[in-house]
Amino acid sequence: MMTKENPTSLIVIFGATGDLAKRKLYQSLYRLYKNGSISKNFAVVGVARRPLTNEDFRANVAKSVNGAASGNADVEEFSSHFYYQPFDVTSSESYQQLKSLSSSLDQEYQTNGNRMFYLAMAPEFFGTIASNLKAEGLTDTTGFKRLVIEKPFGHSLPTAKELNEEIRGAFHESEIYRIDHYLGKEMVQNIEVIRFANALFEPLWNNRYISNIQITSSEVLGVEDRGRYYENSGALRDMVQNHMLQMVALLAMEPPIKLNPEEIRSEKVKVLRALRQIDQSEVDQYFVRGQYSAGMIEEERVPGYREENSVDPASNTETYVAGKLVIDNFRWAGVPIYIRTGKRMSSKSTKVVVQFKDIPMNLYYNRGEKVDPNLLVIHIQPDEGITLHLNAKKSGKDITTTPIKLDYSNNCIDGINTPEAYERLIFDAMRGDMTNFTHWDEVALSWSFIDQVSKAWESTTAEDFPNYEAGSVGPKKADELLKRDGFHWWNV
Ligand code: NAP
């Protein structure tokens, strides 16, 4: 009998030879297997076009896993649960073969008829696969049937709706697990705990005490070999529509009445509903787009975006976005939330900075300057932790102040045992916990907000592109966005 803690399932991975499967999925499954989180009654069927044997596939899986945990004798036992089937996503025969393999593995591994279909493939196949799974009877099973689906979920609200209708023809909303891997990150999950489990923060978490919130997600890498995908996406769709807006929702939501997926989602949805819609004609007041030129990163010269593989030499695609979001509700009226994300930046870092308002009367000075505002910094990656920036007295005879920092580093406490985002999300999907997956309502609201910005940008050429150098902190205009409100980005 399956327990909530020790789930069992047949897992079918579509795109089993791809980058995501190799870099993340096999390692995560291995860690779940190794630490006993999943029952030994599981089997994985990998499908993709190329003709591999079970042995080839198991060797590939073992290779991926060994990269993460070398010299483990049980890797062989683990990979013996893996099976491979060459597959054509449009062929009925492929699904029939998969159905018969699944039935025999259900029996052999006593998976109680539980089936999880993980779509680690290009999004144009998502709808076809979901409908074929139903049409060919793979979803007729005695246990649960779940669809785990990777980003991007659509390209705009209309395309996302179309995709949603297609997959909803085969799976109920409660069976669809839309991955946003940011939601699997330790410190993103920690946002609600920091907020709602601390008497120190929750009373201050509103427009009376917070002046602005800044969310940064910067990467040092460029587009690498994903130029074709990125040309169609850009930073707005790749990062803002999903990861950044999910973080905004977690930072701004009201306390849920219970910690269950429905209540948490309902609060997140309210934030997205309160997000002020921007008219296309106003986009320049709220958003800045950027594209990187060639530059120096770690003393090495790197090419500009327009020189990357599969990128149009006159590309209008943004590799950087900064934006000012306004949440029109009682708690947040008057508090801007600034976001920025970009490729080829000076450092890799995802963090949230909450800037508190200045104290009402300034009695103290730091070298003749007003004291700094208090900041709460939530470090999401690569560092994990929180830092509180305060002011204290400088030692000595005079009453002058000095900024001090209280630091908590999660990396030091949990170290290598901190599970990877994918490990946590696969485990949640297997045990049926939807808290950290995005519901259709969230996806739809996010797209409806983003679509206004993308329409405005796609209808005009960015004359100033490229407008920031690789290895820098982004375009100047992003600084002006905050300056207009009397703020600046905190690079802390
Ligand atoms: P990828 O490396 O291009 O892999 C695609 C996989 O699909 C391969 O296994 C490929 O194998 C298979 N495939 C392609 N066409 C097929 C067809 N017609 N029939 C059957 N199989 C087919 O892609 P990826 O980077 O792993 O990304 C997969 C999904 O995850 C995408 O939706 C992507 O946006 C998302 N994602 C990826 C990452 C990442 O880190 N890579 C991060 C976030 C989200 P064959 O060539 O053998 O058919």
PDB file of C-alpha atoms and ligand atoms in Angstrom, residues 15-20 23 48-50 87 89 120-121 123 125-126 150-152 422, ligand 1:
ATOM      1  CA  GLY A  15      12.530  13.434 -23.763  1.00  0.00           C
ATOM      2  CA  ALA A  16      14.647  10.942 -21.800  1.00  0.00           C
ATOM      3  CA  THR A  17      17.802  11.650 -23.811  1.00  0.00           C
ATOM      4  CA  GLY A  18      17.550  15.427 -23.392  1.00  0.00           C
ATOM      5  CA  ASP A  19      19.486  17.939 -21.365  1.00  0.00           C
ATOM      6  CA  LEU A  20      16.960  18.356 -18.545  1.00  0.00           C
ATOM      7  CA  ARG A  23      21.261  17.084 -15.819  1.00  0.00           C
ATOM      8  CA  ALA A  48      12.710   9.719 -27.194  1.00  0.00           C
ATOM      9  CA  ARG A  49      13.331   9.250 -30.909  1.00  0.00           C
ATOM     10  CA  ARG A  50      16.804   7.764 -30.946  1.00  0.00           C
ATOM     11  CA  PHE A  87       9.187   6.768 -29.598  1.00  0.00           C
ATOM     12  CA  VAL A  89       5.014  11.203 -30.394  1.00  0.00           C
ATOM     13  CA  ALA A 120      10.725  16.965 -20.623  1.00  0.00           C
ATOM     14  CA  MET A 121      10.380  17.849 -24.293  1.00  0.00           C
ATOM     15  CA  PRO A 123       6.532  22.529 -25.686  1.00  0.00           C
ATOM     16  CA  PHE A 125       4.620  18.390 -28.291  1.00  0.00           C
ATOM     17  CA  PHE A 126       2.841  18.888 -24.949  1.00  0.00           C
ATOM     18  CA  GLU A 150       7.847  21.853 -18.082  1.00  0.00           C
ATOM     19  CA  LYS A 151       7.949  25.499 -19.025  1.00  0.00           C
ATOM     20  CA  PRO A 152       7.174  27.332 -21.187  1.00  0.00           C
ATOM     21  CA  TYR A 422      13.820  19.167  -8.913  1.00  0.00           C
TER      22      TYR A 422
HETATM   23  P1  NAP B   1      16.478  18.859 -25.261  1.00  0.00           P
HETATM   24  O1  NAP B   1      17.816  18.682 -24.656  1.00  0.00           O
HETATM   25  O2  NAP B   1      16.367  19.442 -26.629  1.00  0.00           O
HETATM   26  O3  NAP B   1      15.768  17.434 -25.258  1.00  0.00           O
HETATM   27  C1  NAP B   1      14.606  17.149 -25.987  1.00  0.00           C
HETATM   28  C2  NAP B   1      14.258  15.674 -25.842  1.00  0.00           C
HETATM   29  O4  NAP B   1      13.102  15.397 -26.633  1.00  0.00           O
HETATM   30  C3  NAP B   1      15.325  14.736 -26.278  1.00  0.00           C
HETATM   31  O5  NAP B   1      15.310  13.598 -25.444  1.00  0.00           O
HETATM   32  C4  NAP B   1      14.875  14.343 -27.690  1.00  0.00           C
HETATM   33  O6  NAP B   1      15.445  13.109 -27.971  1.00  0.00           O
HETATM   34  C5  NAP B   1      13.371  14.307 -27.516  1.00  0.00           C
HETATM   35  N1  NAP B   1      12.612  14.545 -28.747  1.00  0.00           N
HETATM   36  C6  NAP B   1      12.700  15.615 -29.577  1.00  0.00           C
HETATM   37  N2  NAP B   1      11.798  15.498 -30.590  1.00  0.00           N
HETATM   38  C7  NAP B   1      11.112  14.355 -30.360  1.00  0.00           C
HETATM   39  C8  NAP B   1      10.041  13.683 -31.026  1.00  0.00           C
HETATM   40  N3  NAP B   1       9.496  14.175 -32.148  1.00  0.00           N
HETATM   41  N4  NAP B   1       9.568  12.519 -30.513  1.00  0.00           N
HETATM   42  C9  NAP B   1      10.126  12.006 -29.379  1.00  0.00           C
HETATM   43  N5  NAP B   1      11.135  12.591 -28.706  1.00  0.00           N
HETATM   44  C10 NAP B   1      11.625  13.735 -29.190  1.00  0.00           C
HETATM   45  O7  NAP B   1      15.534  19.718 -24.332  1.00  0.00           O
HETATM   46  P2  NAP B   1      15.672  20.017 -22.750  1.00  0.00           P
HETATM   47  O8  NAP B   1      16.641  21.134 -22.564  1.00  0.00           O
HETATM   48  O9  NAP B   1      15.903  18.758 -22.018  1.00  0.00           O
HETATM   49  O10 NAP B   1      14.238  20.623 -22.429  1.00  0.00           O
HETATM   50  C11 NAP B   1      13.065  19.826 -22.313  1.00  0.00           C
HETATM   51  C12 NAP B   1      11.930  20.682 -21.779  1.00  0.00           C
HETATM   52  O11 NAP B   1      12.281  21.168 -20.503  1.00  0.00           O
HETATM   53  C13 NAP B   1      11.596  21.921 -22.607  1.00  0.00           C
HETATM   54  O12 NAP B   1      10.218  22.186 -22.482  1.00  0.00           O
HETATM   55  C14 NAP B   1      12.385  23.025 -21.925  1.00  0.00           C
HETATM   56  O13 NAP B   1      11.841  24.301 -22.157  1.00  0.00           O
HETATM   57  C15 NAP B   1      12.227  22.594 -20.478  1.00  0.00           C
HETATM   58  N6  NAP B   1      13.268  23.087 -19.592  1.00  0.00           N
HETATM   59  C16 NAP B   1      14.564  22.697 -19.740  1.00  0.00           C
HETATM   60  C17 NAP B   1      15.529  23.145 -18.846  1.00  0.00           C
HETATM   61  C18 NAP B   1      16.967  22.699 -18.947  1.00  0.00           C
HETATM   62  O14 NAP B   1      17.711  22.998 -18.016  1.00  0.00           O
HETATM   63  N7  NAP B   1      17.376  22.009 -19.981  1.00  0.00           N
HETATM   64  C19 NAP B   1      15.166  24.035 -17.809  1.00  0.00           C
HETATM   65  C20 NAP B   1      13.827  24.413 -17.689  1.00  0.00           C
HETATM   66  C21 NAP B   1      12.887  23.924 -18.576  1.00  0.00           C
HETATM   67  P3  NAP B   1      15.693  12.527 -29.443  1.00  0.00           P
HETATM   68  O15 NAP B   1      16.517  13.529 -30.147  1.00  0.00           O
HETATM   69  O16 NAP B   1      16.392  11.222 -29.186  1.00  0.00           O
HETATM   70  O17 NAP B   1      14.337  12.358 -29.973  1.00  0.00           O
END
